[in-house]
Amino acid sequence: MYPFGRFHGKTNLDLIQYLQKSKIIKSEKVFDVMCQVDRGKYTNYKDAYIDAPQVIGFGATISAPHMHGYALEFLAEKLKEGGRALDIGSGSGYLTTCMALMVGSSGIAVGIEHIAHLQEIARKNIENDHPQLLKNGQIQLIVGDGRLGYLPKAPYDAIHIGAATPEITETLINQLALGGRMIVPVGKENADQTLYQIDKTTDGEIIQKSLMGVVYVPLTDKEKQFKS
């Protein structure tokens, strides 16, 4: 078995089968959706099917495939037909597309990114892979400050935050639906970070669970990211 970051596949299927064999992908639902979303259409690298993060510009990355697999598995039970999902720091558009497919034609996945150029790249990537998701409104791409969430489509059954925040804010917790779940990396840049699962019960109780140590780029403002 390859350590994370060392696997090189020739095709998207090679990569997803590796994640399944590594027991990162455990459900057929996540396996099927990651097979449908070709990572090679969301990065400019020749080695698109390597299990490692890749730079997409402006200090942003497309996460390593194993982190996408983990995120989708953690959120899978909340990404149901007709659900609402929010992808904060949507970057390449890859995970937003996966989430959109999982909530189905009657659901919606919102991808929010504060750099318009990155959001335009995401739009082109999705048009090259699953253009129907944009045409039918299953994906909505927003340029804005993800630290504030996106209130017009709230509450969300699933929220994914693709960059590390120093703390979990009430603003985002308030946008979780009852019974919803948020996955968020918490910690400062170049310091220990932890991926947390935040559940809001049907009674409104907040339950926080530590999942694993991670390394993410920081969730920051547009001006700081432009300098990255």
mmCIF file of C-alpha atoms in Angstrom:
data_model
loop_
_atom_site.group_PDB
_atom_site.id
_atom_site.type_symbol
_atom_site.label_atom_id
_atom_site.label_comp_id
_atom_site.label_asym_id
_atom_site.label_seq_id
_atom_site.Cartn_x
_atom_site.Cartn_y
_atom_site.Cartn_z
ATOM 1 C CA MET A 1 0.000 0.000 0.000
ATOM 2 C CA TYR A 2 1.270 3.487 -0.871
ATOM 3 C CA PRO A 3 1.680 6.142 1.851
ATOM 4 C CA PHE A 4 -0.550 9.184 1.258
ATOM 5 C CA GLY A 5 0.966 11.466 -1.369
ATOM 6 C CA ARG A 6 2.909 8.689 -3.127
ATOM 7 C CA PHE A 7 0.216 6.969 -5.174
ATOM 8 C CA HIS A 8 0.306 7.800 -8.885
ATOM 9 C CA GLY A 9 -2.624 6.535 -10.924
ATOM 10 C CA LYS A 10 -3.036 6.743 -14.684
ATOM 11 C CA THR A 11 -6.789 7.319 -14.577
ATOM 12 C CA ASN A 12 -9.432 8.666 -12.245
ATOM 13 C CA LEU A 13 -10.686 5.122 -11.669
ATOM 14 C CA ASP A 14 -7.181 4.019 -10.609
ATOM 15 C CA LEU A 15 -7.183 6.766 -7.997
ATOM 16 C CA ILE A 16 -10.660 6.084 -6.624
ATOM 17 C CA GLN A 17 -10.034 2.331 -6.443
ATOM 18 C CA TYR A 18 -6.858 3.073 -4.477
ATOM 19 C CA LEU A 19 -8.835 5.192 -2.005
ATOM 20 C CA GLN A 20 -11.348 2.374 -1.656
ATOM 21 C CA LYS A 21 -8.641 -0.244 -1.077
ATOM 22 C CA SER A 22 -7.085 2.093 1.508
ATOM 23 C CA LYS A 23 -10.468 2.105 3.311
ATOM 24 C CA ILE A 24 -10.744 5.888 3.020
ATOM 25 C CA ILE A 25 -13.759 5.434 0.779
ATOM 26 C CA LYS A 26 -16.068 3.002 2.567
ATOM 27 C CA SER A 27 -19.489 3.541 1.008
ATOM 28 C CA GLU A 28 -20.717 2.772 -2.502
ATOM 29 C CA LYS A 29 -22.336 6.216 -2.586
ATOM 30 C CA VAL A 30 -18.998 8.033 -2.193
ATOM 31 C CA PHE A 31 -17.188 5.593 -4.481
ATOM 32 C CA ASP A 32 -19.771 6.104 -7.227
ATOM 33 C CA VAL A 33 -19.760 9.896 -7.042
ATOM 34 C CA MET A 34 -15.951 10.174 -7.000
ATOM 35 C CA CYS A 35 -15.843 7.905 -10.055
ATOM 36 C CA GLN A 36 -18.235 10.314 -11.797
ATOM 37 C CA VAL A 37 -16.126 13.435 -11.060
ATOM 38 C CA ASP A 38 -12.854 13.316 -13.001
ATOM 39 C CA ARG A 39 -10.119 14.990 -10.954
ATOM 40 C CA GLY A 40 -8.155 15.508 -14.159
ATOM 41 C CA LYS A 41 -10.698 18.136 -15.210
ATOM 42 C CA TYR A 42 -10.148 20.190 -12.040
ATOM 43 C CA THR A 43 -6.363 20.612 -12.117
ATOM 44 C CA ASN A 44 -3.829 21.637 -14.758
ATOM 45 C CA TYR A 45 -1.209 19.184 -13.541
ATOM 46 C CA LYS A 46 -0.159 16.320 -15.793
ATOM 47 C CA ASP A 47 -0.133 14.044 -12.769
ATOM 48 C CA ALA A 48 -3.756 14.725 -11.880
ATOM 49 C CA TYR A 49 -4.231 11.298 -10.303
ATOM 50 C CA ILE A 50 -1.589 11.546 -7.602
ATOM 51 C CA ASP A 51 -2.759 11.436 -3.991
ATOM 52 C CA ALA A 52 -1.462 14.876 -3.068
ATOM 53 C CA PRO A 53 -2.767 18.463 -2.944
ATOM 54 C CA GLN A 54 -2.042 20.642 -5.976
ATOM 55 C CA VAL A 55 -1.777 24.412 -6.283
ATOM 56 C CA ILE A 56 -4.517 26.126 -8.323
ATOM 57 C CA GLY A 57 -3.382 29.730 -7.807
ATOM 58 C CA PHE A 58 -3.846 32.642 -5.377
ATOM 59 C CA GLY A 59 -2.595 30.589 -2.434
ATOM 60 C CA ALA A 60 -5.357 28.014 -2.951
ATOM 61 C CA THR A 61 -5.083 24.285 -3.574
ATOM 62 C CA ILE A 62 -7.199 21.380 -4.667
ATOM 63 C CA SER A 63 -7.015 19.083 -1.650
ATOM 64 C CA ALA A 64 -5.393 15.675 -1.782
ATOM 65 C CA PRO A 65 -7.865 13.046 -3.018
ATOM 66 C CA HIS A 66 -7.753 11.184 0.276
ATOM 67 C CA MET A 67 -8.993 14.334 2.058
ATOM 68 C CA HIS A 68 -11.845 14.644 -0.441
ATOM 69 C CA GLY A 69 -12.689 11.015 0.267
ATOM 70 C CA TYR A 70 -12.668 11.570 4.017
ATOM 71 C CA ALA A 71 -14.796 14.728 3.749
ATOM 72 C CA LEU A 72 -17.446 13.052 1.612
ATOM 73 C CA GLU A 73 -17.582 10.016 3.885
ATOM 74 C CA PHE A 74 -18.001 12.205 6.979
ATOM 75 C CA LEU A 75 -20.817 14.137 5.268
ATOM 76 C CA ALA A 76 -22.390 11.290 3.271
ATOM 77 C CA GLU A 77 -25.374 10.664 5.549
ATOM 78 C CA LYS A 78 -26.302 14.360 5.309
ATOM 79 C CA LEU A 79 -25.839 14.611 1.535
ATOM 80 C CA LYS A 80 -29.190 13.103 0.607
ATOM 81 C CA GLU A 81 -31.544 13.669 -2.309
ATOM 82 C CA GLY A 82 -33.107 17.109 -1.987
ATOM 83 C CA GLY A 83 -30.560 18.340 0.561
ATOM 84 C CA ARG A 84 -28.659 21.610 0.721
ATOM 85 C CA ALA A 85 -24.880 21.753 0.885
ATOM 86 C CA LEU A 86 -22.381 24.590 1.258
ATOM 87 C CA ASP A 87 -18.738 24.299 0.167
ATOM 88 C CA ILE A 88 -16.701 27.161 1.644
ATOM 89 C CA GLY A 89 -13.470 27.867 -0.214
ATOM 90 C CA SER A 90 -14.751 25.938 -3.214
ATOM 91 C CA GLY A 91 -11.564 26.521 -5.234
ATOM 92 C CA SER A 92 -11.434 24.216 -8.269
ATOM 93 C CA GLY A 93 -15.097 23.238 -7.901
ATOM 94 C CA TYR A 94 -14.293 19.545 -7.466
ATOM 95 C CA LEU A 95 -15.891 18.921 -4.090
ATOM 96 C CA THR A 96 -18.850 21.199 -4.864
ATOM 97 C CA THR A 97 -19.558 18.980 -7.867
ATOM 98 C CA CYS A 98 -19.367 15.806 -5.782
ATOM 99 C CA MET A 99 -21.730 17.292 -3.207
ATOM 100 C CA ALA A 100 -24.165 18.403 -5.915
ATOM 101 C CA LEU A 101 -24.336 14.908 -7.366
ATOM 102 C CA MET A 102 -24.965 13.463 -3.910
ATOM 103 C CA VAL A 103 -27.895 15.792 -3.114
ATOM 104 C CA GLY A 104 -29.418 15.021 -6.491
ATOM 105 C CA SER A 105 -31.536 16.964 -8.950
ATOM 106 C CA SER A 106 -33.879 18.288 -6.264
ATOM 107 C CA GLY A 107 -30.999 19.485 -4.065
ATOM 108 C CA ILE A 108 -28.495 22.304 -4.313
ATOM 109 C CA ALA A 109 -24.787 22.694 -3.615
ATOM 110 C CA VAL A 110 -23.449 26.222 -3.133
ATOM 111 C CA GLY A 111 -19.748 26.831 -3.721
ATOM 112 C CA ILE A 112 -18.456 30.097 -2.282
ATOM 113 C CA GLU A 113 -15.034 31.548 -3.081
ATOM 114 C CA HIS A 114 -13.890 35.113 -2.472
ATOM 115 C CA ILE A 115 -11.602 35.387 -5.511
ATOM 116 C CA ALA A 116 -13.620 35.838 -8.688
ATOM 117 C CA HIS A 117 -10.873 34.413 -10.918
ATOM 118 C CA LEU A 118 -10.838 31.140 -8.964
ATOM 119 C CA GLN A 119 -14.612 30.953 -9.177
ATOM 120 C CA GLU A 120 -14.422 31.423 -12.945
ATOM 121 C CA ILE A 121 -11.895 28.576 -13.140
ATOM 122 C CA ALA A 122 -14.306 26.410 -11.138
ATOM 123 C CA ARG A 123 -17.135 27.287 -13.509
ATOM 124 C CA LYS A 124 -15.064 26.258 -16.539
ATOM 125 C CA ASN A 125 -13.990 23.040 -14.812
ATOM 126 C CA ILE A 126 -17.587 22.087 -14.041
ATOM 127 C CA GLU A 127 -18.735 23.022 -17.556
ATOM 128 C CA ASN A 128 -16.064 20.645 -18.858
ATOM 129 C CA ASP A 129 -17.207 17.808 -16.593
ATOM 130 C CA HIS A 130 -20.859 18.168 -15.528
ATOM 131 C CA PRO A 131 -22.321 21.229 -17.311
ATOM 132 C CA GLN A 132 -25.893 20.169 -16.514
ATOM 133 C CA LEU A 133 -25.299 20.902 -12.823
ATOM 134 C CA LEU A 134 -24.827 24.588 -13.632
ATOM 135 C CA LYS A 135 -27.630 24.716 -16.189
ATOM 136 C CA ASN A 136 -30.253 23.236 -13.878
ATOM 137 C CA GLY A 137 -29.149 25.181 -10.803
ATOM 138 C CA GLN A 138 -27.993 22.132 -8.893
ATOM 139 C CA ILE A 139 -24.709 24.010 -8.387
ATOM 140 C CA GLN A 140 -24.678 27.697 -7.535
ATOM 141 C CA LEU A 141 -21.284 29.427 -7.553
ATOM 142 C CA ILE A 142 -20.969 32.545 -5.400
ATOM 143 C CA VAL A 143 -18.163 35.094 -5.098
ATOM 144 C CA GLY A 144 -18.071 36.187 -1.484
ATOM 145 C CA ASP A 145 -16.500 35.835 1.962
ATOM 146 C CA GLY A 146 -17.003 32.220 2.957
ATOM 147 C CA ARG A 147 -16.249 33.044 6.579
ATOM 148 C CA LEU A 148 -19.758 34.510 6.622
ATOM 149 C CA GLY A 149 -21.326 31.475 4.957
ATOM 150 C CA TYR A 150 -24.117 32.167 2.477
ATOM 151 C CA LEU A 151 -27.327 33.099 4.209
ATOM 152 C CA PRO A 152 -29.683 33.276 1.154
ATOM 153 C CA LYS A 153 -29.649 29.471 0.733
ATOM 154 C CA ALA A 154 -29.353 28.541 4.427
ATOM 155 C CA PRO A 155 -29.947 26.399 6.387
ATOM 156 C CA TYR A 156 -27.663 23.663 5.095
ATOM 157 C CA ASP A 157 -27.728 19.947 5.774
ATOM 158 C CA ALA A 158 -23.990 19.759 5.105
ATOM 159 C CA ILE A 159 -21.261 22.402 5.282
ATOM 160 C CA HIS A 160 -17.677 21.719 4.204
ATOM 161 C CA ILE A 161 -14.940 24.244 4.919
ATOM 162 C CA GLY A 162 -11.893 23.712 2.737
ATOM 163 C CA ALA A 163 -9.413 25.903 4.626
ATOM 164 C CA ALA A 164 -8.308 26.145 8.237
ATOM 165 C CA THR A 165 -10.020 28.629 10.531
ATOM 166 C CA PRO A 166 -8.612 29.701 13.929
ATOM 167 C CA GLU A 167 -11.967 29.017 15.554
ATOM 168 C CA ILE A 168 -15.433 27.668 14.815
ATOM 169 C CA THR A 169 -17.776 30.622 14.445
ATOM 170 C CA GLU A 170 -21.402 30.915 15.498
ATOM 171 C CA THR A 171 -22.132 32.513 12.130
ATOM 172 C CA LEU A 172 -21.532 29.218 10.342
ATOM 173 C CA ILE A 173 -23.087 27.032 13.047
ATOM 174 C CA ASN A 174 -26.237 29.155 12.792
ATOM 175 C CA GLN A 175 -26.473 28.280 9.090
ATOM 176 C CA LEU A 176 -26.611 24.544 9.820
ATOM 177 C CA ALA A 177 -30.043 22.975 9.536
ATOM 178 C CA LEU A 178 -31.404 20.985 12.455
ATOM 179 C CA GLY A 179 -29.849 17.564 11.994
ATOM 180 C CA GLY A 180 -27.075 19.110 9.864
ATOM 181 C CA ARG A 181 -23.328 18.549 9.950
ATOM 182 C CA MET A 182 -20.266 20.707 9.338
ATOM 183 C CA ILE A 183 -16.714 19.511 8.649
ATOM 184 C CA VAL A 184 -14.105 22.163 9.459
ATOM 185 C CA PRO A 185 -10.310 22.202 9.919
ATOM 186 C CA VAL A 186 -9.399 24.308 12.952
ATOM 187 C CA GLY A 187 -5.975 25.779 13.690
ATOM 188 C CA LYS A 188 -3.523 28.447 12.630
ATOM 189 C CA GLU A 189 -1.316 28.398 9.544
ATOM 190 C CA ASN A 190 1.929 26.407 10.004
ATOM 191 C CA ALA A 191 0.638 25.051 13.321
ATOM 192 C CA ASP A 192 -1.234 21.990 14.530
ATOM 193 C CA GLN A 193 -4.664 21.728 12.902
ATOM 194 C CA THR A 194 -7.523 19.377 13.662
ATOM 195 C CA LEU A 195 -10.482 18.390 11.515
ATOM 196 C CA TYR A 196 -13.717 18.697 13.497
ATOM 197 C CA GLN A 197 -17.203 17.383 12.915
ATOM 198 C CA ILE A 198 -19.915 19.713 14.192
ATOM 199 C CA ASP A 199 -23.404 18.225 14.435
ATOM 200 C CA LYS A 200 -26.591 20.145 15.188
ATOM 201 C CA THR A 201 -29.175 17.743 16.564
ATOM 202 C CA THR A 202 -32.864 17.955 15.718
ATOM 203 C CA ASP A 203 -33.257 19.651 19.110
ATOM 204 C CA GLY A 204 -30.644 22.279 18.233
ATOM 205 C CA GLU A 205 -27.897 20.891 20.479
ATOM 206 C CA ILE A 206 -24.341 21.320 19.144
ATOM 207 C CA ILE A 207 -22.061 18.289 19.370
ATOM 208 C CA GLN A 208 -18.379 18.688 18.492
ATOM 209 C CA LYS A 209 -16.111 15.764 17.606
ATOM 210 C CA SER A 210 -12.385 15.731 16.822
ATOM 211 C CA LEU A 211 -11.667 13.583 13.752
ATOM 212 C CA MET A 212 -7.971 13.779 12.789
ATOM 213 C CA GLY A 213 -4.916 15.973 12.459
ATOM 214 C CA VAL A 214 -4.731 17.812 9.129
ATOM 215 C CA VAL A 215 -2.770 20.444 7.193
ATOM 216 C CA TYR A 216 -4.816 23.052 5.279
ATOM 217 C CA VAL A 217 -4.181 26.488 3.821
ATOM 218 C CA PRO A 218 -5.717 29.235 6.000
ATOM 219 C CA LEU A 219 -9.261 30.566 5.598
ATOM 220 C CA THR A 220 -8.380 34.214 5.179
ATOM 221 C CA ASP A 221 -9.531 37.434 3.542
ATOM 222 C CA LYS A 222 -9.153 38.161 -0.155
ATOM 223 C CA GLU A 223 -6.331 40.700 0.255
ATOM 224 C CA LYS A 224 -4.121 38.302 2.209
ATOM 225 C CA GLN A 225 -4.788 35.471 -0.217
ATOM 226 C CA PHE A 226 -3.835 37.637 -3.210
ATOM 227 C CA LYS A 227 -0.400 38.055 -1.591
ATOM 228 C CA SER A 228 0.047 34.279 -1.166
#
